Amino acid sequence: MTSINTLTITASDVDATRTFYNSAFGLGDLLRVEHSDEPSSGFRGFAVSLVVADAGVVDGFFDAAVAAGAKIVKPASKSLWGYGATLEAPDGTVWTLASSTKKATGAPLGVVDSIVLLLGASDVAATKAFYVDKGLTVAKSFGRKYVEFEKGDGQITLALQSRKATAKNAGVPADGNGSHRLLVSSDAGAFTDPDGFAWV
């Protein structure tokens, strides 16, 4: 079964970007930073979600990220499904923090339970079929609206949604062009998906 091992954010200022992520999220080897001057503007077509135990953990990551220089897209708040927030890192990557628990329960701060890479697809069904051909196994599928794959031995889950829905859920405009500024490392080999996301 194909598993995602690491995500690599590419940025023009590698040192500043690494410093931000170490201070904000502390994801260690799961998140790398490499240099790139490829043009990129607006929404990059994806969001990374950190799923955590409770509202207190969301607040801890939120405060650390804002202190490190993140832009607030959606302040931390309760919703029908739980508690969460959206931030934009200084490099332009959109991050969401989410918990199904709406109150602080005393869970250890600074602990990420799971990471979800949500890719905005131009055709969810076609992209789903593409990834199945690459060895990923579907865990959940809701027609052309949302697909989630099993994470296998990795710690990062891949999910698909339309680009418009991905941007709307994150609270950012869907407009954007240029490089995604993202590399996905897995055991499936190197390829580029239908929406231009590069796997290495």
mmCIF file with all atom_site columns, C-alpha atoms in Angstrom:
data_model
loop_
_atom_site.group_PDB
_atom_site.id
_atom_site.type_symbol
_atom_site.label_atom_id
_atom_site.label_alt_id
_atom_site.label_comp_id
_atom_site.label_asym_id
_atom_site.label_entity_id
_atom_site.label_seq_id
_atom_site.pdbx_PDB_ins_code
_atom_site.Cartn_x
_atom_site.Cartn_y
_atom_site.Cartn_z
_atom_site.occupancy
_atom_site.B_iso_or_equiv
_atom_site.pdbx_formal_charge
_atom_site.auth_seq_id
_atom_site.auth_comp_id
_atom_site.auth_asym_id
_atom_site.auth_atom_id
_atom_site.pdbx_PDB_model_num
ATOM 1   C CA . MET A 1 1   ? 0.000   0.000  0.000   1.00 0.00 ? 1   MET A CA 1
ATOM 2   C CA . THR A 1 2   ? 1.330   3.420  -0.961  1.00 0.00 ? 2   THR A CA 1
ATOM 3   C CA . SER A 1 3   ? 2.177   5.676  1.998   1.00 0.00 ? 3   SER A CA 1
ATOM 4   C CA . ILE A 1 4   ? 3.157   9.334  2.223   1.00 0.00 ? 4   ILE A CA 1
ATOM 5   C CA . ASN A 1 5   ? 6.406   9.710  4.145   1.00 0.00 ? 5   ASN A CA 1
ATOM 6   C CA . THR A 1 6   ? 7.040   13.463 4.158   1.00 0.00 ? 6   THR A CA 1
ATOM 7   C CA . LEU A 1 7   ? 5.801   16.759 2.772   1.00 0.00 ? 7   LEU A CA 1
ATOM 8   C CA . THR A 1 8   ? 8.265   19.292 1.417   1.00 0.00 ? 8   THR A CA 1
ATOM 9   C CA . ILE A 1 9   ? 7.374   22.968 1.228   1.00 0.00 ? 9   ILE A CA 1
ATOM 10  C CA . THR A 1 10  ? 9.513   24.886 -1.255  1.00 0.00 ? 10  THR A CA 1
ATOM 11  C CA . ALA A 1 11  ? 10.261  28.505 -0.440  1.00 0.00 ? 11  ALA A CA 1
ATOM 12  C CA . SER A 1 12  ? 12.559  31.307 -1.506  1.00 0.00 ? 12  SER A CA 1
ATOM 13  C CA . ASP A 1 13  ? 13.792  31.857 2.072   1.00 0.00 ? 13  ASP A CA 1
ATOM 14  C CA . VAL A 1 14  ? 14.581  28.383 3.370   1.00 0.00 ? 14  VAL A CA 1
ATOM 15  C CA . ASP A 1 15  ? 16.030  29.422 6.732   1.00 0.00 ? 15  ASP A CA 1
ATOM 16  C CA . ALA A 1 16  ? 13.086  31.676 7.657   1.00 0.00 ? 16  ALA A CA 1
ATOM 17  C CA . THR A 1 17  ? 10.585  29.045 6.536   1.00 0.00 ? 17  THR A CA 1
ATOM 18  C CA . ARG A 1 18  ? 12.264  26.292 8.562   1.00 0.00 ? 18  ARG A CA 1
ATOM 19  C CA . THR A 1 19  ? 12.389  28.562 11.595  1.00 0.00 ? 19  THR A CA 1
ATOM 20  C CA . PHE A 1 20  ? 8.679   29.283 11.274  1.00 0.00 ? 20  PHE A CA 1
ATOM 21  C CA . TYR A 1 21  ? 7.646   25.626 11.029  1.00 0.00 ? 21  TYR A CA 1
ATOM 22  C CA . ASN A 1 22  ? 9.922   24.536 13.864  1.00 0.00 ? 22  ASN A CA 1
ATOM 23  C CA . SER A 1 23  ? 8.467   27.260 16.091  1.00 0.00 ? 23  SER A CA 1
ATOM 24  C CA . ALA A 1 24  ? 4.844   26.859 15.022  1.00 0.00 ? 24  ALA A CA 1
ATOM 25  C CA . PHE A 1 25  ? 4.269   23.128 14.574  1.00 0.00 ? 25  PHE A CA 1
ATOM 26  C CA . GLY A 1 26  ? 7.440   21.144 15.321  1.00 0.00 ? 26  GLY A CA 1
ATOM 27  C CA . LEU A 1 27  ? 6.665   18.368 12.850  1.00 0.00 ? 27  LEU A CA 1
ATOM 28  C CA . GLY A 1 28  ? 10.252  17.153 12.599  1.00 0.00 ? 28  GLY A CA 1
ATOM 29  C CA . ASP A 1 29  ? 11.060  14.912 9.643   1.00 0.00 ? 29  ASP A CA 1
ATOM 30  C CA . LEU A 1 30  ? 7.441   14.855 8.452   1.00 0.00 ? 30  LEU A CA 1
ATOM 31  C CA . LEU A 1 31  ? 7.871   18.362 7.033   1.00 0.00 ? 31  LEU A CA 1
ATOM 32  C CA . ARG A 1 32  ? 10.894  19.510 5.058   1.00 0.00 ? 32  ARG A CA 1
ATOM 33  C CA . VAL A 1 33  ? 11.778  22.790 3.403   1.00 0.00 ? 33  VAL A CA 1
ATOM 34  C CA . GLU A 1 34  ? 13.708  23.199 0.167   1.00 0.00 ? 34  GLU A CA 1
ATOM 35  C CA . HIS A 1 35  ? 14.628  26.215 -1.924  1.00 0.00 ? 35  HIS A CA 1
ATOM 36  C CA . SER A 1 36  ? 12.560  27.349 -4.902  1.00 0.00 ? 36  SER A CA 1
ATOM 37  C CA . ASP A 1 37  ? 12.092  30.645 -6.696  1.00 0.00 ? 37  ASP A CA 1
ATOM 38  C CA . GLU A 1 38  ? 9.297   29.312 -8.898  1.00 0.00 ? 38  GLU A CA 1
ATOM 39  C CA . PRO A 1 39  ? 6.538   31.936 -9.226  1.00 0.00 ? 39  PRO A CA 1
ATOM 40  C CA . SER A 1 40  ? 3.463   31.296 -7.112  1.00 0.00 ? 40  SER A CA 1
ATOM 41  C CA . SER A 1 41  ? 0.601   33.599 -6.212  1.00 0.00 ? 41  SER A CA 1
ATOM 42  C CA . GLY A 1 42  ? -2.703  33.240 -4.385  1.00 0.00 ? 42  GLY A CA 1
ATOM 43  C CA . PHE A 1 43  ? -4.131  29.897 -3.308  1.00 0.00 ? 43  PHE A CA 1
ATOM 44  C CA . ARG A 1 44  ? -1.759  27.039 -4.058  1.00 0.00 ? 44  ARG A CA 1
ATOM 45  C CA . GLY A 1 45  ? -4.484  24.454 -4.487  1.00 0.00 ? 45  GLY A CA 1
ATOM 46  C CA . PHE A 1 46  ? -4.032  22.559 -1.227  1.00 0.00 ? 46  PHE A CA 1
ATOM 47  C CA . ALA A 1 47  ? -4.309  22.794 2.536   1.00 0.00 ? 47  ALA A CA 1
ATOM 48  C CA . VAL A 1 48  ? -2.579  20.836 5.277   1.00 0.00 ? 48  VAL A CA 1
ATOM 49  C CA . SER A 1 49  ? -4.648  19.949 8.329   1.00 0.00 ? 49  SER A CA 1
ATOM 50  C CA . LEU A 1 50  ? -3.251  19.141 11.740  1.00 0.00 ? 50  LEU A CA 1
ATOM 51  C CA . VAL A 1 51  ? -5.825  17.060 13.594  1.00 0.00 ? 51  VAL A CA 1
ATOM 52  C CA . VAL A 1 52  ? -5.384  17.242 17.367  1.00 0.00 ? 52  VAL A CA 1
ATOM 53  C CA . ALA A 1 53  ? -7.006  16.008 20.575  1.00 0.00 ? 53  ALA A CA 1
ATOM 54  C CA . ASP A 1 54  ? -8.940  19.026 21.828  1.00 0.00 ? 54  ASP A CA 1
ATOM 55  C CA . ALA A 1 55  ? -9.568  22.767 21.683  1.00 0.00 ? 55  ALA A CA 1
ATOM 56  C CA . GLY A 1 56  ? -6.677  23.489 24.032  1.00 0.00 ? 56  GLY A CA 1
ATOM 57  C CA . VAL A 1 57  ? -4.216  21.837 21.663  1.00 0.00 ? 57  VAL A CA 1
ATOM 58  C CA . VAL A 1 58  ? -5.664  23.821 18.742  1.00 0.00 ? 58  VAL A CA 1
ATOM 59  C CA . ASP A 1 59  ? -5.171  27.033 20.737  1.00 0.00 ? 59  ASP A CA 1
ATOM 60  C CA . GLY A 1 60  ? -1.598  26.087 21.607  1.00 0.00 ? 60  GLY A CA 1
ATOM 61  C CA . PHE A 1 61  ? -0.616  25.539 17.975  1.00 0.00 ? 61  PHE A CA 1
ATOM 62  C CA . PHE A 1 62  ? -2.582  28.589 16.868  1.00 0.00 ? 62  PHE A CA 1
ATOM 63  C CA . ASP A 1 63  ? -0.855  30.901 19.356  1.00 0.00 ? 63  ASP A CA 1
ATOM 64  C CA . ALA A 1 64  ? 2.591   29.512 18.509  1.00 0.00 ? 64  ALA A CA 1
ATOM 65  C CA . ALA A 1 65  ? 2.024   29.913 14.761  1.00 0.00 ? 65  ALA A CA 1
ATOM 66  C CA . VAL A 1 66  ? 0.733   33.482 15.079  1.00 0.00 ? 66  VAL A CA 1
ATOM 67  C CA . ALA A 1 67  ? 3.668   34.393 17.336  1.00 0.00 ? 67  ALA A CA 1
ATOM 68  C CA . ALA A 1 68  ? 6.018   32.943 14.694  1.00 0.00 ? 68  ALA A CA 1
ATOM 69  C CA . GLY A 1 69  ? 4.489   35.087 11.941  1.00 0.00 ? 69  GLY A CA 1
ATOM 70  C CA . ALA A 1 70  ? 1.441   33.251 10.554  1.00 0.00 ? 70  ALA A CA 1
ATOM 71  C CA . LYS A 1 71  ? -1.469  35.243 9.143   1.00 0.00 ? 71  LYS A CA 1
ATOM 72  C CA . ILE A 1 72  ? -4.865  34.510 10.700  1.00 0.00 ? 72  ILE A CA 1
ATOM 73  C CA . VAL A 1 73  ? -7.370  33.393 8.064   1.00 0.00 ? 73  VAL A CA 1
ATOM 74  C CA . LYS A 1 74  ? -10.039 32.036 10.441  1.00 0.00 ? 74  LYS A CA 1
ATOM 75  C CA . PRO A 1 75  ? -9.664  32.610 14.193  1.00 0.00 ? 75  PRO A CA 1
ATOM 76  C CA . ALA A 1 76  ? -10.026 29.566 16.429  1.00 0.00 ? 76  ALA A CA 1
ATOM 77  C CA . SER A 1 77  ? -13.714 28.928 17.072  1.00 0.00 ? 77  SER A CA 1
ATOM 78  C CA . LYS A 1 78  ? -16.383 26.288 17.652  1.00 0.00 ? 78  LYS A CA 1
ATOM 79  C CA . SER A 1 79  ? -18.394 24.873 14.764  1.00 0.00 ? 79  SER A CA 1
ATOM 80  C CA . LEU A 1 80  ? -20.912 22.070 14.220  1.00 0.00 ? 80  LEU A CA 1
ATOM 81  C CA . TRP A 1 81  ? -18.126 19.510 13.792  1.00 0.00 ? 81  TRP A CA 1
ATOM 82  C CA . GLY A 1 82  ? -15.766 20.669 16.530  1.00 0.00 ? 82  GLY A CA 1
ATOM 83  C CA . TYR A 1 83  ? -13.161 23.374 17.046  1.00 0.00 ? 83  TYR A CA 1
ATOM 84  C CA . GLY A 1 84  ? -10.635 24.738 14.600  1.00 0.00 ? 84  GLY A CA 1
ATOM 85  C CA . ALA A 1 85  ? -8.779  27.559 12.908  1.00 0.00 ? 85  ALA A CA 1
ATOM 86  C CA . THR A 1 86  ? -7.059  28.389 9.625   1.00 0.00 ? 86  THR A CA 1
ATOM 87  C CA . LEU A 1 87  ? -3.703  30.091 9.212   1.00 0.00 ? 87  LEU A CA 1
ATOM 88  C CA . GLU A 1 88  ? -1.495  31.092 6.310   1.00 0.00 ? 88  GLU A CA 1
ATOM 89  C CA . ALA A 1 89  ? 2.204   30.487 6.879   1.00 0.00 ? 89  ALA A CA 1
ATOM 90  C CA . PRO A 1 90  ? 4.644   33.241 5.856   1.00 0.00 ? 90  PRO A CA 1
ATOM 91  C CA . ASP A 1 91  ? 5.596   31.124 2.814   1.00 0.00 ? 91  ASP A CA 1
ATOM 92  C CA . GLY A 1 92  ? 1.947   31.131 1.649   1.00 0.00 ? 92  GLY A CA 1
ATOM 93  C CA . THR A 1 93  ? 0.901   27.593 2.617   1.00 0.00 ? 93  THR A CA 1
ATOM 94  C CA . VAL A 1 94  ? -2.596  27.273 4.107   1.00 0.00 ? 94  VAL A CA 1
ATOM 95  C CA . TRP A 1 95  ? -2.828  25.253 7.351   1.00 0.00 ? 95  TRP A CA 1
ATOM 96  C CA . THR A 1 96  ? -5.902  24.228 9.289   1.00 0.00 ? 96  THR A CA 1
ATOM 97  C CA . LEU A 1 97  ? -5.979  23.154 12.921  1.00 0.00 ? 97  LEU A CA 1
ATOM 98  C CA . ALA A 1 98  ? -8.867  20.899 13.857  1.00 0.00 ? 98  ALA A CA 1
ATOM 99  C CA . SER A 1 99  ? -10.322 18.921 16.752  1.00 0.00 ? 99  SER A CA 1
ATOM 100 C CA . SER A 1 100 ? -13.659 17.162 17.099  1.00 0.00 ? 100 SER A CA 1
ATOM 101 C CA . THR A 1 101 ? -13.567 18.101 20.805  1.00 0.00 ? 101 THR A CA 1
ATOM 102 C CA . LYS A 1 102 ? -14.875 21.616 21.416  1.00 0.00 ? 102 LYS A CA 1
ATOM 103 C CA . LYS A 1 103 ? -13.405 22.078 24.899  1.00 0.00 ? 103 LYS A CA 1
ATOM 104 C CA . ALA A 1 104 ? -9.973  21.742 26.435  1.00 0.00 ? 104 ALA A CA 1
ATOM 105 C CA . THR A 1 105 ? -9.734  18.379 28.191  1.00 0.00 ? 105 THR A CA 1
ATOM 106 C CA . GLY A 1 106 ? -6.170  18.576 29.415  1.00 0.00 ? 106 GLY A CA 1
ATOM 107 C CA . ALA A 1 107 ? -4.657  16.717 26.458  1.00 0.00 ? 107 ALA A CA 1
ATOM 108 C CA . PRO A 1 108 ? -0.883  17.224 26.099  1.00 0.00 ? 108 PRO A CA 1
ATOM 109 C CA . LEU A 1 109 ? -0.066  20.384 24.174  1.00 0.00 ? 109 LEU A CA 1
ATOM 110 C CA . GLY A 1 110 ? 2.060   20.292 21.035  1.00 0.00 ? 110 GLY A CA 1
ATOM 111 C CA . VAL A 1 111 ? 0.922   16.818 19.968  1.00 0.00 ? 111 VAL A CA 1
ATOM 112 C CA . VAL A 1 112 ? -0.455  16.199 16.468  1.00 0.00 ? 112 VAL A CA 1
ATOM 113 C CA . ASP A 1 113 ? -2.688  13.115 16.198  1.00 0.00 ? 113 ASP A CA 1
ATOM 114 C CA . SER A 1 114 ? -2.747  13.057 12.416  1.00 0.00 ? 114 SER A CA 1
ATOM 115 C CA . ILE A 1 115 ? -1.883  15.117 9.351   1.00 0.00 ? 115 ILE A CA 1
ATOM 116 C CA . VAL A 1 116 ? -4.192  15.378 6.340   1.00 0.00 ? 116 VAL A CA 1
ATOM 117 C CA . LEU A 1 117 ? -2.987  16.702 2.983   1.00 0.00 ? 117 LEU A CA 1
ATOM 118 C CA . LEU A 1 118 ? -6.082  17.988 1.175   1.00 0.00 ? 118 LEU A CA 1
ATOM 119 C CA . LEU A 1 119 ? -5.515  18.495 -2.542  1.00 0.00 ? 119 LEU A CA 1
ATOM 120 C CA . GLY A 1 120 ? -7.891  20.600 -4.601  1.00 0.00 ? 120 GLY A CA 1
ATOM 121 C CA . ALA A 1 121 ? -8.692  18.658 -7.757  1.00 0.00 ? 121 ALA A CA 1
ATOM 122 C CA . SER A 1 122 ? -10.201 19.899 -10.993 1.00 0.00 ? 122 SER A CA 1
ATOM 123 C CA . ASP A 1 123 ? -11.977 16.524 -11.386 1.00 0.00 ? 123 ASP A CA 1
ATOM 124 C CA . VAL A 1 124 ? -12.205 14.594 -8.128  1.00 0.00 ? 124 VAL A CA 1
ATOM 125 C CA . ALA A 1 125 ? -13.341 11.330 -9.739  1.00 0.00 ? 125 ALA A CA 1
ATOM 126 C CA . ALA A 1 126 ? -10.551 11.337 -12.344 1.00 0.00 ? 126 ALA A CA 1
ATOM 127 C CA . THR A 1 127 ? -7.918  12.211 -9.748  1.00 0.00 ? 127 THR A CA 1
ATOM 128 C CA . LYS A 1 128 ? -9.242  9.489  -7.443  1.00 0.00 ? 128 LYS A CA 1
ATOM 129 C CA . ALA A 1 129 ? -8.807  6.939  -10.243 1.00 0.00 ? 129 ALA A CA 1
ATOM 130 C CA . PHE A 1 130 ? -5.305  8.258  -10.914 1.00 0.00 ? 130 PHE A CA 1
ATOM 131 C CA . TYR A 1 131 ? -4.240  7.735  -7.304  1.00 0.00 ? 131 TYR A CA 1
ATOM 132 C CA . VAL A 1 132 ? -5.835  4.293  -7.103  1.00 0.00 ? 132 VAL A CA 1
ATOM 133 C CA . ASP A 1 133 ? -3.680  3.361  -10.116 1.00 0.00 ? 133 ASP A CA 1
ATOM 134 C CA . LYS A 1 134 ? -0.661  4.600  -8.139  1.00 0.00 ? 134 LYS A CA 1
ATOM 135 C CA . GLY A 1 135 ? -1.393  2.141  -5.345  1.00 0.00 ? 135 GLY A CA 1
ATOM 136 C CA . LEU A 1 136 ? -3.411  4.215  -2.872  1.00 0.00 ? 136 LEU A CA 1
ATOM 137 C CA . THR A 1 137 ? -6.421  2.552  -1.248  1.00 0.00 ? 137 THR A CA 1
ATOM 138 C CA . VAL A 1 138 ? -9.679  4.463  -0.830  1.00 0.00 ? 138 VAL A CA 1
ATOM 139 C CA . ALA A 1 139 ? -10.874 4.709  2.776   1.00 0.00 ? 139 ALA A CA 1
ATOM 140 C CA . LYS A 1 140 ? -13.856 7.054  2.246   1.00 0.00 ? 140 LYS A CA 1
ATOM 141 C CA . SER A 1 141 ? -15.501 8.342  -0.898  1.00 0.00 ? 141 SER A CA 1
ATOM 142 C CA . PHE A 1 142 ? -18.469 10.673 -1.327  1.00 0.00 ? 142 PHE A CA 1
ATOM 143 C CA . GLY A 1 143 ? -18.976 10.774 -5.088  1.00 0.00 ? 143 GLY A CA 1
ATOM 144 C CA . ARG A 1 144 ? -17.246 13.706 -6.720  1.00 0.00 ? 144 ARG A CA 1
ATOM 145 C CA . LYS A 1 145 ? -17.221 15.709 -3.475  1.00 0.00 ? 145 LYS A CA 1
ATOM 146 C CA . TYR A 1 146 ? -14.593 14.137 -1.212  1.00 0.00 ? 146 TYR A CA 1
ATOM 147 C CA . VAL A 1 147 ? -12.195 11.208 -1.217  1.00 0.00 ? 147 VAL A CA 1
ATOM 148 C CA . GLU A 1 148 ? -9.893  10.070 1.585   1.00 0.00 ? 148 GLU A CA 1
ATOM 149 C CA . PHE A 1 149 ? -7.237  7.404  1.159   1.00 0.00 ? 149 PHE A CA 1
ATOM 150 C CA . GLU A 1 150 ? -5.799  5.021  3.737   1.00 0.00 ? 150 GLU A CA 1
ATOM 151 C CA . LYS A 1 151 ? -2.484  6.282  5.052   1.00 0.00 ? 151 LYS A CA 1
ATOM 152 C CA . GLY A 1 152 ? -0.798  2.883  5.098   1.00 0.00 ? 152 GLY A CA 1
ATOM 153 C CA . ASP A 1 153 ? 2.416   2.872  7.119   1.00 0.00 ? 153 ASP A CA 1
ATOM 154 C CA . GLY A 1 154 ? 2.840   6.653  6.879   1.00 0.00 ? 154 GLY A CA 1
ATOM 155 C CA . GLN A 1 155 ? 1.571   9.375  9.182   1.00 0.00 ? 155 GLN A CA 1
ATOM 156 C CA . ILE A 1 156 ? 0.054   11.585 6.504   1.00 0.00 ? 156 ILE A CA 1
ATOM 157 C CA . THR A 1 157 ? -3.398  10.994 4.992   1.00 0.00 ? 157 THR A CA 1
ATOM 158 C CA . LEU A 1 158 ? -4.191  12.105 1.442   1.00 0.00 ? 158 LEU A CA 1
ATOM 159 C CA . ALA A 1 159 ? -7.638  13.533 0.712   1.00 0.00 ? 159 ALA A CA 1
ATOM 160 C CA . LEU A 1 160 ? -9.219  15.073 -2.385  1.00 0.00 ? 160 LEU A CA 1
ATOM 161 C CA . GLN A 1 161 ? -11.861 17.735 -2.800  1.00 0.00 ? 161 GLN A CA 1
ATOM 162 C CA . SER A 1 162 ? -12.609 20.219 -5.555  1.00 0.00 ? 162 SER A CA 1
ATOM 163 C CA . ARG A 1 163 ? -10.262 23.196 -5.640  1.00 0.00 ? 163 ARG A CA 1
ATOM 164 C CA . LYS A 1 164 ? -13.177 25.557 -4.992  1.00 0.00 ? 164 LYS A CA 1
ATOM 165 C CA . ALA A 1 165 ? -14.376 23.548 -1.976  1.00 0.00 ? 165 ALA A CA 1
ATOM 166 C CA . THR A 1 166 ? -10.841 23.237 -0.586  1.00 0.00 ? 166 THR A CA 1
ATOM 167 C CA . ALA A 1 167 ? -10.385 27.011 -0.731  1.00 0.00 ? 167 ALA A CA 1
ATOM 168 C CA . LYS A 1 168 ? -13.862 27.704 0.669   1.00 0.00 ? 168 LYS A CA 1
ATOM 169 C CA . ASN A 1 169 ? -13.366 25.376 3.632   1.00 0.00 ? 169 ASN A CA 1
ATOM 170 C CA . ALA A 1 170 ? -10.027 27.008 4.365   1.00 0.00 ? 170 ALA A CA 1
ATOM 171 C CA . GLY A 1 171 ? -11.556 30.482 4.084   1.00 0.00 ? 171 GLY A CA 1
ATOM 172 C CA . VAL A 1 172 ? -9.379  31.752 1.243   1.00 0.00 ? 172 VAL A CA 1
ATOM 173 C CA . PRO A 1 173 ? -10.143 32.825 -2.355  1.00 0.00 ? 173 PRO A CA 1
ATOM 174 C CA . ALA A 1 174 ? -9.715  29.983 -4.866  1.00 0.00 ? 174 ALA A CA 1
ATOM 175 C CA . ASP A 1 175 ? -7.755  32.150 -7.308  1.00 0.00 ? 175 ASP A CA 1
ATOM 176 C CA . GLY A 1 176 ? -4.072  31.405 -7.696  1.00 0.00 ? 176 GLY A CA 1
ATOM 177 C CA . ASN A 1 177 ? -1.477  30.388 -10.217 1.00 0.00 ? 177 ASN A CA 1
ATOM 178 C CA . GLY A 1 178 ? 2.083   29.233 -10.576 1.00 0.00 ? 178 GLY A CA 1
ATOM 179 C CA . SER A 1 179 ? 3.857   26.579 -8.563  1.00 0.00 ? 179 SER A CA 1
ATOM 180 C CA . HIS A 1 180 ? 2.076   24.636 -5.827  1.00 0.00 ? 180 HIS A CA 1
ATOM 181 C CA . ARG A 1 181 ? 5.354   24.924 -3.868  1.00 0.00 ? 181 ARG A CA 1
ATOM 182 C CA . LEU A 1 182 ? 4.791   21.390 -2.555  1.00 0.00 ? 182 LEU A CA 1
ATOM 183 C CA . LEU A 1 183 ? 6.561   18.051 -3.033  1.00 0.00 ? 183 LEU A CA 1
ATOM 184 C CA . VAL A 1 184 ? 5.038   14.826 -1.730  1.00 0.00 ? 184 VAL A CA 1
ATOM 185 C CA . SER A 1 185 ? 7.448   12.023 -0.802  1.00 0.00 ? 185 SER A CA 1
ATOM 186 C CA . SER A 1 186 ? 6.122   8.472  -0.862  1.00 0.00 ? 186 SER A CA 1
ATOM 187 C CA . ASP A 1 187 ? 7.046   4.910  -1.770  1.00 0.00 ? 187 ASP A CA 1
ATOM 188 C CA . ALA A 1 188 ? 5.130   5.163  -5.071  1.00 0.00 ? 188 ALA A CA 1
ATOM 189 C CA . GLY A 1 189 ? 7.953   6.714  -7.087  1.00 0.00 ? 189 GLY A CA 1
ATOM 190 C CA . ALA A 1 190 ? 8.134   10.052 -8.895  1.00 0.00 ? 190 ALA A CA 1
ATOM 191 C CA . PHE A 1 191 ? 5.132   11.348 -10.848 1.00 0.00 ? 191 PHE A CA 1
ATOM 192 C CA . THR A 1 192 ? 2.937   14.403 -11.328 1.00 0.00 ? 192 THR A CA 1
ATOM 193 C CA . ASP A 1 193 ? -0.813  14.152 -10.770 1.00 0.00 ? 193 ASP A CA 1
ATOM 194 C CA . PRO A 1 194 ? -3.524  15.600 -13.078 1.00 0.00 ? 194 PRO A CA 1
ATOM 195 C CA . ASP A 1 195 ? -3.476  18.912 -11.187 1.00 0.00 ? 195 ASP A CA 1
ATOM 196 C CA . GLY A 1 196 ? 0.276   19.337 -11.284 1.00 0.00 ? 196 GLY A CA 1
ATOM 197 C CA . PHE A 1 197 ? 1.134   18.137 -7.765  1.00 0.00 ? 197 PHE A CA 1
ATOM 198 C CA . ALA A 1 198 ? 4.594   16.581 -7.815  1.00 0.00 ? 198 ALA A CA 1
ATOM 199 C CA . TRP A 1 199 ? 5.417   13.355 -5.998  1.00 0.00 ? 199 TRP A CA 1
ATOM 200 C CA . VAL A 1 200 ? 9.057   12.422 -5.534  1.00 0.00 ? 200 VAL A CA 1
#
